[in-house]
Amino acid sequence: MEIFLSLLAVFGLFSLGWLAFGRILAPRDFYAPAYAVVPARGDGAALEQTVRALLWLRAGELRRYTVVIADDGLDPLGRAVANALVSREPRVILCPMGALTEYLV
């Protein structure tokens, strides 16, 4: 029982340290727009996993950014995956690679 309580205390202290450290590194008063650009090509095999990982980081409110999927030659299957992500998730957009600077304003 003492070992379990010790492990629980260590986990609690680690969690509190993680949250405090995250708040120090990511202040809430951040007004500049931020973007996470994901270049996508082909069938977009790892596209969904990459976007989900970025959304997981954003869900903790430690980072606020828009995820931009930059189309660098997606085939129809990859475009369907990208469109599904865009329609399902807020603040995820799809743009052609050549027009990326127009979207990052």
Coordinates of C-alpha atoms in Angstrom, one line a residue:
M1 CA 0.0 0.0 0.0
E2 CA 2.8 2.4 0.8
I3 CA 4.4 1.7 -2.6
F4 CA 1.2 2.5 -4.3
L5 CA 0.7 5.8 -2.4
S6 CA 4.4 6.7 -3.1
L7 CA 3.9 6.1 -6.8
L8 CA 0.7 8.1 -6.8
A9 CA 2.4 11.0 -5.0
V10 CA 5.3 10.9 -7.5
F11 CA 2.9 10.9 -10.4
G12 CA 0.9 13.8 -8.9
L13 CA 4.0 15.9 -8.4
F14 CA 5.2 15.1 -11.9
S15 CA 1.9 16.2 -13.4
L16 CA 1.9 19.4 -11.4
G17 CA 5.4 20.2 -12.6
W18 CA 4.5 19.4 -16.2
L19 CA 1.6 21.8 -16.1
A20 CA 3.5 24.5 -14.4
F21 CA 6.4 24.2 -16.8
G22 CA 4.0 24.3 -19.8
R23 CA 2.4 27.4 -18.5
I24 CA 5.7 29.1 -18.0
L25 CA 6.8 28.3 -21.6
A26 CA 3.4 29.2 -23.2
P27 CA 2.0 32.4 -21.8
R28 CA -1.7 33.0 -22.3
D29 CA -1.2 36.6 -23.6
F30 CA 0.1 35.6 -27.1
Y31 CA -1.6 37.7 -29.7
A32 CA 0.5 37.0 -32.9
P33 CA -1.1 34.4 -35.2
A34 CA 0.7 31.1 -35.3
Y35 CA 0.5 28.3 -37.9
A36 CA 1.6 24.7 -38.0
V37 CA 2.3 23.9 -41.7
V38 CA 2.1 20.3 -42.8
P39 CA 3.3 19.6 -46.3
A40 CA 1.3 16.8 -47.9
R41 CA 1.9 14.8 -51.0
G42 CA 0.8 11.5 -52.6
D43 CA -1.8 9.6 -50.8
G44 CA -1.3 11.4 -47.5
A45 CA -0.4 8.2 -45.6
A46 CA 0.8 10.0 -42.4
L47 CA -1.3 13.1 -42.9
E48 CA -4.1 12.2 -40.5
Q49 CA -1.6 11.0 -37.7
T50 CA 0.4 14.2 -38.1
V51 CA -2.7 16.5 -37.9
R52 CA -4.1 14.5 -35.0
A53 CA -0.8 14.9 -33.1
L54 CA -0.8 18.7 -33.7
L55 CA -4.5 18.9 -32.6
W56 CA -3.5 16.9 -29.4
L57 CA -0.9 19.6 -28.6
R58 CA -3.5 22.3 -29.3
A59 CA -6.1 20.6 -27.1
G60 CA -4.1 21.2 -24.0
E61 CA -4.4 25.0 -24.5
L62 CA -0.6 25.2 -24.4
R63 CA -0.4 26.2 -28.0
R64 CA -2.9 28.1 -30.1
Y65 CA -2.3 27.8 -33.8
T66 CA -4.0 27.0 -37.1
V67 CA -3.0 23.8 -38.8
V68 CA -2.4 24.4 -42.5
I69 CA -2.2 21.4 -44.8
A70 CA -0.1 22.5 -47.7
D71 CA -1.0 20.5 -50.8
D72 CA 2.2 19.6 -52.5
G73 CA 0.8 17.1 -55.0
L74 CA -1.9 15.1 -53.2
D75 CA -3.6 12.5 -55.3
P76 CA -7.4 12.0 -55.1
L77 CA -7.1 9.7 -52.0
G78 CA -4.8 12.1 -50.2
R79 CA -7.1 15.1 -51.1
A80 CA -10.1 13.1 -49.7
V81 CA -8.2 12.6 -46.4
A82 CA -7.2 16.3 -46.2
N83 CA -10.8 17.4 -47.0
A84 CA -12.2 15.1 -44.3
L85 CA -9.8 16.6 -41.8
V86 CA -10.7 20.1 -42.8
S87 CA -14.4 19.5 -42.6
R88 CA -14.1 17.7 -39.2
E89 CA -11.7 19.9 -37.3
P90 CA -11.9 23.6 -36.6
R91 CA -8.9 25.8 -37.5
V92 CA -7.5 23.3 -40.0
I93 CA -7.3 24.6 -43.5
L94 CA -6.1 23.2 -46.8
C95 CA -4.2 25.3 -49.4
P96 CA -2.0 24.7 -52.4
M97 CA 1.7 24.9 -51.7
G98 CA 2.2 27.8 -54.1
A99 CA -0.4 29.9 -52.4
L100 CA 0.8 29.2 -48.8
T101 CA 2.0 32.8 -48.2
E102 CA -1.5 34.1 -49.0
Y103 CA -3.0 31.9 -46.3
L104 CA -0.5 32.9 -43.6
V105 CA -1.6 36.4 -43.2

